[in-house]
């Protein structure tokens, strides 16, 4: 019998179950794009069909890091930039969990950039939502890794001399097997993309455009947006790496010219997830490790029996 | 003079198989009933460079390097850099012979490979040999190896000559070669071994008086290192997840775990950096698996922030820190004990961590198990602090020491059945951080358990886990977390981790920790044999610190010398901080040249502390007690 009976109980799940019983008042500013992520995530859950007890939502630091304060599930509000290594280890420890990580653009593409590259490379079976508002919000408006070149802020008084990071292209070259961009102002597409990302067996990265009405007033509200999968103006194959790559670059450049392109950019459903790869080479057990500590029948190995002979 | 022990030093270059040859040599002697202890010296370099391993062989238990050595096997360095008179690193080709002469005892034996070394190039070699009564046996080991097999087999030839000159049987060496080598390599090696043995018997007139001592064990022994013991302690504590990034000398533990975990259905992850490594261990532990990570100084510095998160989020995790000489990259392959303060205090805020510093492989095994037990019972990080010396030196330990039941207990964890009646708050969350929890610890629920949902955060938080900046809550939660240490102190008292040497009513004291334990013990034995009255304590519990126990020790002695391998007297500083007095009683004996203390250096340091004389020109430093 499983010690984690919530896992695997698929079926009817209501959106309301993901709203805390006594909802804490979000600390986000009025008009913040973060509300859009919370809403889309809650809406996605009934379609994914997993209960709050099955979900582990790991967040970073920043306004986005408070997501799990307002979303009912197991939550781990970690430290700046480190949600991914914590989340992916939890998935390895108990693969039955639905693991989601979330954080801002500074958190994921700046301080946590190394983890982003490597988690994508390893293709862990999890979803990563990056709240991309092109600014550091909670620390009051400093230039972020996605701020446009020339962006002025208190810490870049003469305008940023740096070109912004290209999150979609970085994700693709790093090895993510599902890459999408959506926007807070487009809740239906956002919900659909979150559902697909959670159902995807591999690392699914969502660059989620979230307007910051307080510190990034100059930036657009990410409207109007165009869905590249539906628009007749764009024709590319999301399963083809080079076509996806070209489309991503076009999209990343367009954003800074005022054109908001969203949608699925790359989907590779064939690539095995990291857990599958690890199991295939015998470096990860078939049964979830977390269960073993509750298995009273398990015969725990001893180094005295297994390893001491070679020292004699 | 007659030595009642053999201290065999095999010297050559990195990559020449010095480590594996010396390990087999030590194991062969262990199998024949002797006690052994190894001491390594190697550069941060893959190929070439002055490298040696000493194997100290004794009839009685031995847990320290000796004062110098009495048998040198000088092999060539296959990868020596081009010698040039003006090169600041000197003539590397000669180093296996030349660099080792200073510590060779009077009456010692020198076997050197004439195929690669020319003693006539060394200044005053013959004069020095005569002056020191060294017995020199030159032999062309390289050509001998070539004749039967390949040049790299000259190590085997050297062992054959050693056996012939020290009265050692070849059977155990042969057995060990048979266990490790495939037939095509085994055959020529066995031939070389016998040929070298016979030639050394026939060609040399044995004038020396150095031999393998007698000995017999009363129970079965295992030859292992501190790194082996830490890894086995972790495995037997039910650790099934490790994440790490390579760094000398921590890599040893990481390697042993990575090789063994798949065999027991565990997971090892080599990741992008040490921040990730510590974070992964926290993530796996949060999900319910007993987990560890570790590193050495620089890598451990990167773990500071995840370490603080483990403290604030009350996530159990075990970290190991293998000290090497710092600051920064320092001396990458040399031991030091200068990360004590780093490990105790790194990361922002007031620390809530357990730090244990074992001094022997037995303690390393026991205390790694304790670290897991304490981390998981009290929901906090526990650190095992050791160094390059303890990690890499090998010694024989009774195999029965490891014959213990495993302890896979996940500690303070709630079950789904218990969750049904457990307190939940109005948001539906399990009250994971209850103010009035027994011993300050609320059993944790695990993701995936029904109705166990909770939020955990590095922010200060309320009982439910939600972020809370209320001053009253802040104080309650801080006091609860810090209050665990009253219980941990009482718990550790029963473990009795401090080790004492010498008579209880001794006049003087010595205090040390970690890898210097064996050396200090030997020094204390010698001093007491020599008419002094000295008692020593080797401290393992660094946090929480055994304050009352150490106060009692200090009350019993006139003065105490704190012996540690660093430049600023970190253990002495810790003791003074924790005790709040005794500053006038504690002096320091320090060493930070990249080499561990020799027993005679501790003896001399103690004498200097008593009679106020200067230390005899060694790389040790004496710092008097406050007010002296």
Short mmCIF file of N, CA and C in Angstrom, two decimals, chain A residues 14 24 41 45 48 61 66 76 85 99 122 133 144 169 196 209 225 230 235 240-241 243 250 256 277 285 287 293 301:
data_model
loop_
_atom_site.label_atom_id
_atom_site.label_comp_id
_atom_site.label_asym_id
_atom_site.label_seq_id
_atom_site.Cartn_x
_atom_site.Cartn_y
_atom_site.Cartn_z
N UNK A 14 -11.94 19.98 -8.94
CA UNK A 14 -12.55 21.29 -9.18
C UNK A 14 -11.49 22.39 -9.09
N UNK A 24 -5.37 33.92 1.30
CA UNK A 24 -4.60 35.08 1.72
C UNK A 24 -4.70 36.16 0.63
N UNK A 41 -3.26 28.80 -14.05
CA UNK A 41 -2.80 27.57 -13.39
C UNK A 41 -3.97 26.86 -12.72
N UNK A 45 -5.81 22.99 -13.81
CA UNK A 45 -5.78 21.81 -12.95
C UNK A 45 -6.93 20.81 -13.18
N UNK A 48 -5.99 18.77 -16.11
CA UNK A 48 -4.88 17.85 -15.84
C UNK A 48 -5.36 16.71 -14.95
N UNK A 61 12.42 33.48 -5.72
CA UNK A 61 12.20 34.69 -4.93
C UNK A 61 11.85 35.85 -5.86
N UNK A 66 5.73 34.23 -4.79
CA UNK A 66 4.60 34.11 -3.86
C UNK A 66 3.45 33.30 -4.45
N UNK A 76 6.82 24.83 -1.96
CA UNK A 76 8.17 25.11 -1.42
C UNK A 76 8.63 26.43 -2.03
N UNK A 85 16.67 23.13 -9.09
CA UNK A 85 17.34 21.96 -8.50
C UNK A 85 16.54 21.32 -7.37
N UNK A 99 5.27 17.92 -10.55
CA UNK A 99 6.20 18.93 -10.07
C UNK A 99 6.21 20.15 -11.00
N UNK A 122 18.90 18.16 -19.09
CA UNK A 122 18.64 16.81 -18.57
C UNK A 122 17.20 16.37 -18.85
N UNK A 133 8.58 39.67 -16.86
CA UNK A 133 8.06 41.04 -16.95
C UNK A 133 9.15 42.03 -17.34
N UNK A 144 16.53 43.90 -15.75
CA UNK A 144 16.63 42.43 -15.61
C UNK A 144 17.28 41.83 -16.85
N UNK A 169 15.16 30.63 -27.26
CA UNK A 169 16.30 30.02 -27.96
C UNK A 169 17.23 29.33 -26.97
N UNK A 196 -0.88 21.40 -21.44
CA UNK A 196 0.04 20.64 -22.31
C UNK A 196 1.39 20.43 -21.63
N UNK A 209 4.65 35.94 -20.27
CA UNK A 209 4.77 37.41 -20.23
C UNK A 209 3.79 37.98 -19.22
N UNK A 225 -1.62 40.48 -28.97
CA UNK A 225 -0.73 39.34 -29.13
C UNK A 225 -1.19 38.51 -30.32
N UNK A 230 -1.76 29.68 -34.71
CA UNK A 230 -3.04 29.88 -35.38
C UNK A 230 -2.98 30.92 -36.49
N UNK A 235 4.23 30.05 -40.54
CA UNK A 235 4.08 28.64 -40.87
C UNK A 235 5.38 27.93 -40.51
N UNK A 240 10.12 20.47 -35.52
CA UNK A 240 11.38 20.59 -36.27
C UNK A 240 12.28 21.60 -35.57
N UNK A 241 13.41 21.13 -35.11
CA UNK A 241 14.31 21.98 -34.32
C UNK A 241 14.71 23.27 -35.04
N UNK A 243 13.35 24.79 -37.66
CA UNK A 243 12.23 25.71 -37.91
C UNK A 243 11.80 26.39 -36.62
N UNK A 250 12.82 34.98 -34.36
CA UNK A 250 11.91 35.98 -34.91
C UNK A 250 11.05 36.56 -33.77
N UNK A 256 10.74 43.16 -28.89
CA UNK A 256 11.34 44.46 -28.64
C UNK A 256 10.99 45.47 -29.72
N UNK A 277 15.67 7.96 -18.68
CA UNK A 277 17.08 7.72 -19.06
C UNK A 277 17.84 7.08 -17.90
N UNK A 285 15.79 3.52 -9.22
CA UNK A 285 14.92 2.36 -9.01
C UNK A 285 13.58 2.52 -9.71
N UNK A 287 10.64 1.54 -8.42
CA UNK A 287 9.67 2.01 -7.42
C UNK A 287 10.11 3.36 -6.87
N UNK A 293 10.86 4.12 2.49
CA UNK A 293 11.02 4.39 3.92
C UNK A 293 9.77 4.01 4.72
N UNK A 301 19.77 -2.77 2.90
CA UNK A 301 21.11 -3.30 2.66
C UNK A 301 22.09 -2.75 3.71
#
